[in-house]
Coordinates of C-alpha atoms and ligand atoms in Angstrom, one line a residue:
X1 CA 9.5 10.4 -6.9
X2 CA 7.0 12.8 -5.4
X3 CA 6.0 15.5 -7.8
X4 CA 6.0 19.1 -6.6
X5 CA 4.0 21.6 -8.6
X6 CA 5.1 25.1 -7.5
X7 CA 2.6 27.1 -9.5
X8 CA -0.4 25.3 -8.0
X9 CA 1.5 24.7 -4.7
X10 CA 0.8 21.0 -4.6
X11 CA 2.8 18.0 -3.6
X12 CA 1.8 14.7 -5.2
X13 CA 2.9 11.5 -3.6
X14 CA 2.4 7.9 -4.8
X15 CA 1.7 5.1 -2.2
X16 CA 1.5 1.5 -3.4
X17 CA -0.3 -1.3 -1.5
X18 CA 1.5 -4.5 -2.3
X19 CA 0.9 -8.1 -1.2
X20 CA -0.3 -11.6 -2.3
X21 CA -3.6 -12.3 -4.0
X22 CA -6.7 -11.8 -1.8
X23 CA -4.7 -10.4 1.1
X24 CA -7.1 -7.4 1.3
X25 CA -5.4 -4.6 -0.7
X26 CA -8.5 -3.5 -2.5
X27 CA -10.6 -3.8 0.7
X28 CA -8.2 -1.3 2.4
X29 CA -8.8 1.3 -0.4
X30 CA -12.6 0.7 -0.3
X31 CA -12.6 1.3 3.4
X32 CA -10.6 4.5 3.1
X33 CA -12.9 5.6 0.3
X34 CA -16.1 4.9 2.3
X35 CA -14.8 6.9 5.3
X36 CA -13.4 10.0 3.6
X37 CA -15.5 13.1 3.0
X38 CA -16.2 13.9 -0.7
X39 CA -14.1 17.1 -0.8
X40 CA -11.0 15.2 0.2
X41 CA -11.2 12.3 -2.2
X42 CA -11.3 11.9 -6.0
X43 CA -13.0 9.1 -7.9
X44 CA -11.9 5.6 -7.0
X45 CA -11.0 3.8 -10.1
X46 CA -10.9 0.0 -10.1
X47 CA -10.0 -2.3 -12.9
X48 CA -11.2 -5.7 -11.8
X49 CA -12.0 -9.1 -13.3
X50 CA -15.6 -10.5 -13.1
X51 CA -14.6 -12.1 -9.8
X52 CA -13.4 -8.8 -8.3
X53 CA -9.7 -9.6 -8.4
X54 CA -7.7 -6.6 -9.3
X55 CA -6.8 -6.8 -13.0
X56 CA -4.4 -3.9 -13.3
X57 CA -4.7 -1.6 -10.3
X58 CA -7.1 0.3 -8.0
X59 CA -6.6 4.0 -7.7
X60 CA -7.8 6.5 -5.1
X61 CA -6.6 10.2 -4.9
X62 CA -6.7 11.7 -1.4
X63 CA -6.0 15.2 -0.2
X64 CA -4.3 15.0 3.2
X65 CA -3.9 18.6 4.4
X66 CA -1.2 21.1 3.9
X67 CA 2.5 21.4 4.7
X68 CA 4.2 24.8 4.5
X69 CA 1.4 26.1 2.3
X70 CA 1.5 23.2 -0.1
X71 CA -1.5 21.0 -0.6
X72 CA -0.5 17.3 -0.2
X73 CA -2.2 14.9 -2.5
X74 CA -1.7 11.2 -2.0
X75 CA -2.3 8.8 -4.9
X76 CA -3.1 5.4 -3.5
X77 CA -2.6 2.4 -5.8
X78 CA -3.0 -1.3 -5.3
X79 CA -1.3 -3.9 -7.4
X80 CA -2.9 -7.1 -8.6
X81 CA -1.6 -9.8 -6.3
X82 CA -2.0 -12.8 -8.5
X83 CA 1.4 -14.2 -9.4
X84 CA 1.1 -13.9 -13.2
X85 CA 0.4 -10.2 -13.2
X86 CA 4.0 -9.3 -12.6
X87 CA 4.3 -6.9 -15.5
X88 CA 1.5 -4.8 -14.1
X89 CA 3.1 -4.7 -10.7
X90 CA 6.4 -3.5 -12.1
X91 CA 4.6 -0.7 -14.0
X92 CA 2.6 0.4 -10.9
X93 CA 5.8 0.6 -8.8
X94 CA 7.2 3.3 -11.1
X95 CA 7.7 6.6 -9.3
X96 CA 6.6 5.1 -5.9
X97 CA 7.2 7.2 -2.8
X98 CA 6.0 4.8 -0.1
X99 CA 4.9 1.1 0.1
X100 CA 2.5 -0.7 2.4
X101 CA 2.9 -4.4 2.4
X102 CA -0.4 -6.1 3.2
X103 CA 0.2 -9.6 4.6
X104 CA -2.5 -12.2 4.8
X105 CA -2.3 -13.5 8.4
X106 CA -3.8 -16.9 7.5
X107 CA -1.3 -19.5 8.3
X108 CA -1.7 -21.2 4.9
X109 CA -0.8 -17.9 3.2
X110 CA 2.6 -17.7 4.8
X111 CA 4.4 -18.9 1.7
X112 CA 2.4 -16.5 -0.5
X113 CA 3.4 -13.6 1.8
X114 CA 7.0 -14.5 1.6
X115 CA 7.0 -14.8 -2.2
X116 CA 5.2 -11.5 -2.5
X117 CA 7.6 -9.5 -0.3
X118 CA 10.5 -11.1 -2.2
X119 CA 8.8 -10.1 -5.5
X120 CA 8.4 -6.6 -4.2
X121 CA 12.1 -6.4 -3.4
X122 CA 13.1 -7.7 -6.8
X123 CA 10.8 -5.4 -8.7
X124 CA 12.0 -2.4 -6.7
X125 CA 15.6 -3.3 -7.2
X126 CA 15.1 -3.6 -11.0
X127 CA 14.1 0.1 -10.9
X128 CA 16.9 1.1 -8.7
X129 CA 15.0 1.3 -5.5
X130 CA 16.0 -0.2 -2.2
X131 CA 13.1 -1.4 0.0
X132 CA 15.3 -0.6 3.1
X133 CA 15.6 3.0 2.1
X134 CA 12.0 3.6 1.0
X135 CA 9.2 4.7 3.4
X136 CA 7.8 1.3 4.1
X137 CA 5.2 -0.2 6.6
X138 CA 3.7 -3.6 7.0
X139 CA 0.1 -4.4 7.7
X140 CA -0.9 -7.9 9.1
X141 CA -4.4 -8.1 7.7
X142 CA -7.2 -10.6 8.5
X143 CA -6.4 -10.7 12.2
X144 CA -10.1 -11.6 12.8
X145 CA -9.8 -15.1 11.2
X146 CA -9.4 -18.1 13.5
X147 CA -6.6 -19.5 11.3
X148 CA -4.5 -16.3 11.6
X149 CA -0.9 -17.1 12.5
X150 CA 0.6 -15.8 15.7
X151 CA 1.9 -12.2 15.3
X152 CA 5.4 -13.2 16.3
X153 CA 5.6 -15.8 13.5
X154 CA 4.6 -13.2 10.9
X155 CA 6.9 -10.7 12.3
X156 CA 9.9 -13.0 12.3
X157 CA 9.4 -13.9 8.7
X158 CA 8.3 -10.6 7.2
X159 CA 9.7 -7.9 9.3
X160 CA 13.3 -8.6 10.4
X161 CA 14.3 -5.0 10.1
X162 CA 11.4 -3.8 12.3
X163 CA 9.7 -1.3 10.1
X164 CA 6.4 0.1 11.5
X165 CA 3.8 -2.6 11.6
X166 CA 0.0 -2.8 12.2
X167 CA -2.6 -5.4 12.8
X168 CA -5.7 -5.0 10.8
X169 CA -9.0 -6.2 9.7
X170 CA -9.7 -4.4 6.5
X171 CA -13.3 -5.5 6.2
X172 CA -14.2 -3.7 9.5
X173 CA -11.5 -1.1 9.0
X174 CA -9.5 -1.9 12.1
X175 CA -5.9 -0.6 11.5
X176 CA -6.6 0.7 8.0
X177 CA -6.1 4.4 8.8
X178 CA -3.2 3.7 11.2
X179 CA -1.3 2.0 8.4
X180 CA -2.0 4.7 5.9
X181 CA -1.1 7.5 8.3
X182 CA 2.2 5.8 9.2
X183 CA 3.4 5.6 5.6
X184 CA 2.1 9.1 4.8
X185 CA 4.1 10.4 7.7
X186 CA 7.2 8.6 6.6
X187 CA 6.8 9.9 3.0
X188 CA 6.5 13.5 4.3
X189 CA 9.5 13.1 6.6
X190 CA 11.5 11.9 3.6
X191 CA 10.3 14.9 1.5
X192 CA 11.4 17.3 4.2
X193 CA 14.8 15.6 4.5
X194 CA 15.3 15.8 0.7
X195 CA 14.2 19.4 0.3
Ligands
GTP1 N1 -12.1 -12.0 7.2 C1 -11.5 -11.0 6.5 N2 -11.7 -11.0 5.2 C2 -11.0 -10.0 4.6 C3 -10.2 -9.0 5.2 N3 -9.7 -8.2 4.3 C4 -10.2 -8.6 3.1 N4 -11.0 -9.7 3.2 C5 -11.7 -10.4 2.2 O1 -10.7 -11.1 1.4 C6 -11.2 -11.1 0.0 C7 -10.1 -10.5 -0.9 O2 -10.0 -9.1 -0.6 P1 -9.4 -8.1 -1.7 O3 -9.3 -6.7 -1.0 O4 -10.2 -8.2 -3.0 O5 -8.0 -8.7 -2.0 P2 -6.8 -8.1 -2.9 O6 -5.6 -8.1 -2.1 O7 -7.2 -6.8 -3.5 O8 -6.7 -9.3 -4.0 P3 -6.1 -9.1 -5.5 O9 -6.8 -8.0 -6.2 O10 -6.5 -10.4 -6.2 O11 -4.7 -9.0 -5.4 C8 -12.5 -10.4 0.0 O12 -13.5 -11.3 0.0 C9 -12.5 -9.5 1.2 O13 -13.8 -9.2 1.7 C10 -10.1 -9.1 6.6 O14 -9.4 -8.4 7.3 N5 -10.7 -10.1 7.3
MG2 MG1 -7.4 -6.1 -5.4

């Protein structure tokens, strides 16, 4: 649930990047951090293992302008993708306003993508959320790799309901802001609808 602070005139929204291990969630946040001017971003916090895998989450607060005199603050989180960190993923989904599913385009990660999106559905449902009703976009990452599966194949498996989708290469930044903007827009639309 977004948090509206009337006294400071701020709207706080929580966006979660979800997806299988090594799909590029942390890389998305790092790119956003590197391209955002200091007055718009807070400190990026990462809790990582020695091998740079996300241990609990990465966190980046971003100020994304104003709506109707309210400052909008987006709190970006990534989950740890490794299968055995499910408890962390559940915790991080609490209070979520919008989800970006980052798929790893590599053909050999197809099964991991499917498992992860299923895990997302299950963990959201446990908390009374329905992925179909939540602001939700999909990013097909690692499009630069030669072993990337054809887009139609990924689409067929991961996006049957045709939510907004983006091709990306998070290491160079292609598609990173397009993906973020799309989910932010969907979250704000939902806010206006609910208010
Ligand atoms: N070629 C290529 N490599 C990428 C891309 N995005 C991320 N990587 C690389 O993939 C590896 C894993 O990226 P991370 O961002 O750490 O992945 P993650 O999803 O945060 O992984 P976990 O924290 O374990 O869940 C890193 O070596 C990145 O540099 C991409 O678009 N193309
Ligand atoms: Mg990570």
